[in-house]
Coordinates of C-alpha atoms and ligand atoms in Angstrom, one line a residue:
X1 CA 16.7 2.3 7.6
X2 CA 18.4 5.5 8.9
X3 CA 15.8 8.2 9.4
X4 CA 17.2 11.5 8.4
X5 CA 13.9 13.3 8.1
X6 CA 10.2 12.8 7.9
X7 CA 7.3 14.9 6.8
X8 CA 3.6 14.7 6.9
X9 CA 3.5 15.9 3.3
X10 CA -0.1 15.0 2.3
X11 CA -3.4 14.7 4.2
X12 CA -6.3 13.4 1.9
X13 CA -9.8 13.7 2.9
X14 CA -12.8 12.1 1.6
X15 CA -13.1 14.3 -1.5
X16 CA -9.6 15.4 -2.1
X17 CA -7.8 14.1 -5.2
X18 CA -5.0 11.4 -4.4
X19 CA -1.6 12.8 -5.0
X20 CA 0.3 11.6 -7.8
X21 CA 3.5 10.7 -6.2
X22 CA 6.6 9.4 -7.9
X23 CA 8.1 7.8 -4.7
X24 CA 7.1 4.3 -3.9
X25 CA 4.3 3.9 -1.2
X26 CA 3.7 1.5 1.6
X27 CA 0.3 1.5 3.3
X28 CA -0.9 0.4 6.7
X29 CA -4.6 -0.6 7.2
X30 CA -6.4 -2.1 10.0
X31 CA -9.3 -1.5 12.3
X32 CA -9.6 1.5 14.5
X33 CA -7.2 1.5 17.4
X34 CA -5.3 -1.4 16.4
X35 CA -2.0 0.8 16.5
X36 CA -1.4 2.0 12.8
X37 CA -0.4 5.5 13.9
X38 CA 1.8 4.2 16.7
X39 CA 3.5 1.7 14.4
X40 CA 4.4 4.6 12.0
X41 CA 5.7 6.7 14.8
X42 CA 7.9 3.6 15.8
X43 CA 9.1 3.1 12.3
X44 CA 9.9 7.1 12.1
X45 CA 11.5 7.1 15.6
X46 CA 9.2 9.7 16.6
X47 CA 7.1 9.7 19.7
X48 CA 4.1 11.4 18.4
X49 CA 4.5 12.8 15.0
X50 CA 1.7 10.7 13.7
X51 CA -1.4 11.7 15.7
X52 CA -2.4 9.0 18.5
X53 CA -5.4 8.9 20.6
X54 CA -7.3 7.0 23.1
X55 CA -10.2 7.8 21.0
X56 CA -10.7 5.4 18.1
X57 CA -11.2 6.9 14.7
X58 CA -8.6 9.3 15.1
X59 CA -7.1 9.0 11.7
X60 CA -10.0 9.9 9.2
X61 CA -7.9 11.0 6.5
X62 CA -5.3 9.3 4.3
X63 CA -1.9 10.6 5.7
X64 CA 1.2 10.3 3.8
X65 CA 4.6 10.5 5.6
X66 CA 7.5 11.2 3.4
X67 CA 10.5 9.5 4.6
X68 CA 14.1 10.8 3.6
X69 CA 12.7 11.9 0.2
X70 CA 12.8 8.2 -0.5
X71 CA 9.2 6.6 0.3
X72 CA 5.9 7.3 1.9
X73 CA 4.5 5.5 4.7
X74 CA 0.6 5.9 4.2
X75 CA -1.6 5.7 7.3
X76 CA -5.1 4.8 6.3
X77 CA -8.2 5.4 8.2
X78 CA -9.2 2.6 10.5
X79 CA -12.4 0.5 9.8
X80 CA -15.0 -0.9 11.9
X81 CA -15.3 1.2 14.8
X82 CA -18.6 0.4 16.4
X83 CA -19.6 3.9 17.7
X84 CA -19.5 5.8 14.3
X85 CA -22.4 5.9 11.9
X86 CA -22.9 3.3 9.3
X87 CA -22.7 6.2 6.8
X88 CA -19.3 7.3 8.1
X89 CA -18.0 3.6 8.0
X90 CA -19.2 3.5 4.3
X91 CA -17.4 6.7 3.7
X92 CA -14.1 5.3 5.1
X93 CA -14.5 2.2 3.2
X94 CA -14.8 4.1 -0.1
X95 CA -11.7 6.1 0.7
X96 CA -9.6 3.1 1.3
X97 CA -10.9 1.5 -1.6
X98 CA -10.2 4.5 -3.8
X99 CA -6.8 4.5 -2.4
X100 CA -5.9 0.8 -3.1
X101 CA -7.6 1.0 -6.4
X102 CA -5.9 4.3 -7.6
X103 CA -2.4 4.5 -6.1
X104 CA 0.1 3.7 -8.9
X105 CA 3.1 3.8 -6.4
X106 CA 1.6 1.5 -3.9
X107 CA 4.4 -1.2 -3.3
X108 CA 3.0 -3.2 -0.2
X109 CA 0.0 -3.3 1.9
X110 CA 0.5 -4.1 5.7
X111 CA -2.7 -5.1 7.6
X112 CA -2.5 -4.6 11.1
X113 CA -4.4 -7.0 13.7
X114 CA -4.3 -6.8 17.6
X115 CA -2.4 -10.0 18.6
X116 CA -4.6 -10.4 21.8
X117 CA -7.9 -11.2 19.8
X118 CA -9.0 -13.5 17.1
X119 CA -9.5 -11.5 13.9
X120 CA -12.9 -10.1 13.5
X121 CA -15.3 -10.4 10.6
X122 CA -14.3 -6.9 9.7
X123 CA -10.6 -7.9 9.6
X124 CA -11.3 -11.1 7.5
X125 CA -13.2 -8.8 5.1
X126 CA -10.5 -6.4 4.9
X127 CA -7.8 -9.0 4.2
X128 CA -10.0 -10.8 1.5
X129 CA -10.6 -7.6 0.1
X130 CA -6.9 -6.3 -0.2
X131 CA -6.1 -9.8 -1.7
X132 CA -9.0 -9.3 -4.3
X133 CA -7.4 -5.9 -5.3
X134 CA -4.3 -7.9 -6.2
X135 CA -2.0 -7.1 -3.2
X136 CA -0.8 -10.0 -0.8
X137 CA -0.9 -8.1 2.6
X138 CA 1.8 -8.6 5.1
X139 CA 0.5 -9.0 8.6
X140 CA 1.6 -7.2 11.7
X141 CA 0.3 -8.5 14.9
X142 CA 0.1 -5.5 17.1
X143 CA 0.5 -4.8 21.0
X144 CA 2.8 -7.7 21.5
X145 CA 3.9 -6.3 24.9
X146 CA 0.1 -6.9 26.2
X147 CA 0.5 -10.7 26.1
X148 CA 2.7 -13.0 27.9
X149 CA 5.7 -14.3 25.9
X150 CA 4.1 -18.0 26.4
X151 CA 0.9 -16.9 24.4
X152 CA 2.6 -15.5 21.3
X153 CA 2.9 -18.7 19.3
X154 CA -0.8 -19.5 20.1
X155 CA -2.2 -16.2 19.2
X156 CA -0.1 -15.9 15.9
X157 CA -1.7 -19.2 14.9
X158 CA -5.1 -17.7 15.8
X159 CA -4.5 -14.6 13.5
X160 CA -3.3 -17.0 10.7
X161 CA -6.3 -19.4 11.1
X162 CA -8.7 -16.6 11.6
X163 CA -7.9 -14.7 8.5
X164 CA -7.3 -17.8 6.5
X165 CA -3.9 -16.5 5.2
X166 CA -2.3 -17.7 2.0
X167 CA 0.5 -20.0 3.0
X168 CA 3.9 -18.1 3.2
X169 CA 2.2 -15.0 4.3
X170 CA 4.3 -13.3 6.8
X171 CA 3.1 -12.4 10.3
X172 CA 5.3 -10.1 12.4
X173 CA 4.6 -9.4 15.9
X174 CA 5.2 -5.9 16.8
X175 CA 5.1 -3.7 19.9
X176 CA 5.3 0.1 19.9
X177 CA 6.3 -0.1 23.3
X178 CA 9.4 -2.2 23.2
X179 CA 9.7 -1.5 19.4
X180 CA 10.2 -5.2 19.0
X181 CA 9.7 -6.2 15.4
X182 CA 10.6 -2.7 14.1
X183 CA 13.9 -3.9 12.4
X184 CA 12.0 -6.8 10.6
X185 CA 9.3 -4.4 9.2
X186 CA 11.9 -2.2 7.9
X187 CA 13.7 -5.0 6.1
X188 CA 10.5 -6.0 4.5
X189 CA 9.5 -2.4 3.6
X190 CA 13.0 -2.0 2.0
X191 CA 12.6 -5.4 0.1
X192 CA 9.4 -4.0 -1.3
X193 CA 10.6 -0.9 -2.5
X194 CA 13.5 -1.8 -4.1
X195 CA 12.7 -4.9 -5.9
Ligands
GTP1 N1 0.5 -1.3 24.9 C1 0.5 -1.1 23.6 N2 -0.4 -0.1 23.2 C2 -0.3 0.3 22.0 C3 0.4 -0.4 20.9 N3 0.1 0.3 19.7 C4 -0.9 1.1 20.0 N4 -1.3 1.2 21.4 C5 -2.1 2.1 21.8 O1 -3.4 1.8 21.3 C6 -4.2 3.0 21.2 C7 -4.4 3.3 19.7 O2 -3.3 3.5 18.9 P1 -3.3 4.1 17.5 O3 -1.8 4.0 16.9 O4 -3.8 5.5 17.6 O5 -4.1 3.3 16.7 P2 -4.7 3.7 15.1 O6 -4.9 2.2 14.4 O7 -3.9 4.7 14.5 O8 -6.2 4.1 15.4 P3 -7.1 5.1 14.5 O9 -6.3 6.3 13.9 O10 -8.2 5.3 15.2 O11 -7.5 4.2 13.3 C8 -3.4 4.2 21.7 O12 -3.7 4.2 23.0 C9 -2.1 3.6 21.7 O13 -1.2 4.1 22.8 C10 1.2 -1.3 21.4 O14 2.2 -1.8 20.8 N5 1.5 -1.5 22.8
MG2 MG1 -4.5 6.5 13.7

């Protein structure tokens, strides 16, 4: 994908109505700090257009990035950050639920998992839940640059087993530092929105 322009077009809070877009959407889910905003920046060829922070829980809204007036990359709020209150966790859950349930233009859901760790109970719950909403999420194993090359296959296997992935599910390793995996992710996005 050649990026001509990007625009953070809509920021949706807890109570705001979801936009009724006509362009296709692809969404990025995953726990706080896993690298959703960094991935979106990487895909847009921008350093810091999507807000990134050392403080997990930065993205607390649903952010719609309009790419070339062709599609939206949708940054979903992260789940499962320990330091936020139970009430706040529930609010996020509701918001993501409302989005997955209500978006008519959603063509694909990417679920991001940190390649360094076995998936958590929250990751597994999120995966099962996305599947139960009728989507087959594509898995992105983030922070690839943080492990040794020799650990990659083993860690991918751990992600597969930990989530109990449906056979045939793609797991794409990605690093927002080296941008490895970026072209493959764009190919998948284009495949999903044009088919
Ligand atoms: N080394 C390395 N660091 C990364 C990578 N991706 C993200 N990070 C770092 O991880 C931290 C969190 O990244 P974000 O992109 O803000 O994560 P997020 O999933 O959007 O987090 P929330 O908005 O809190 O849900 C930041 O310090 C990033 O610089 C990666 O591929 N490699
Ligand atoms: Mg974020």
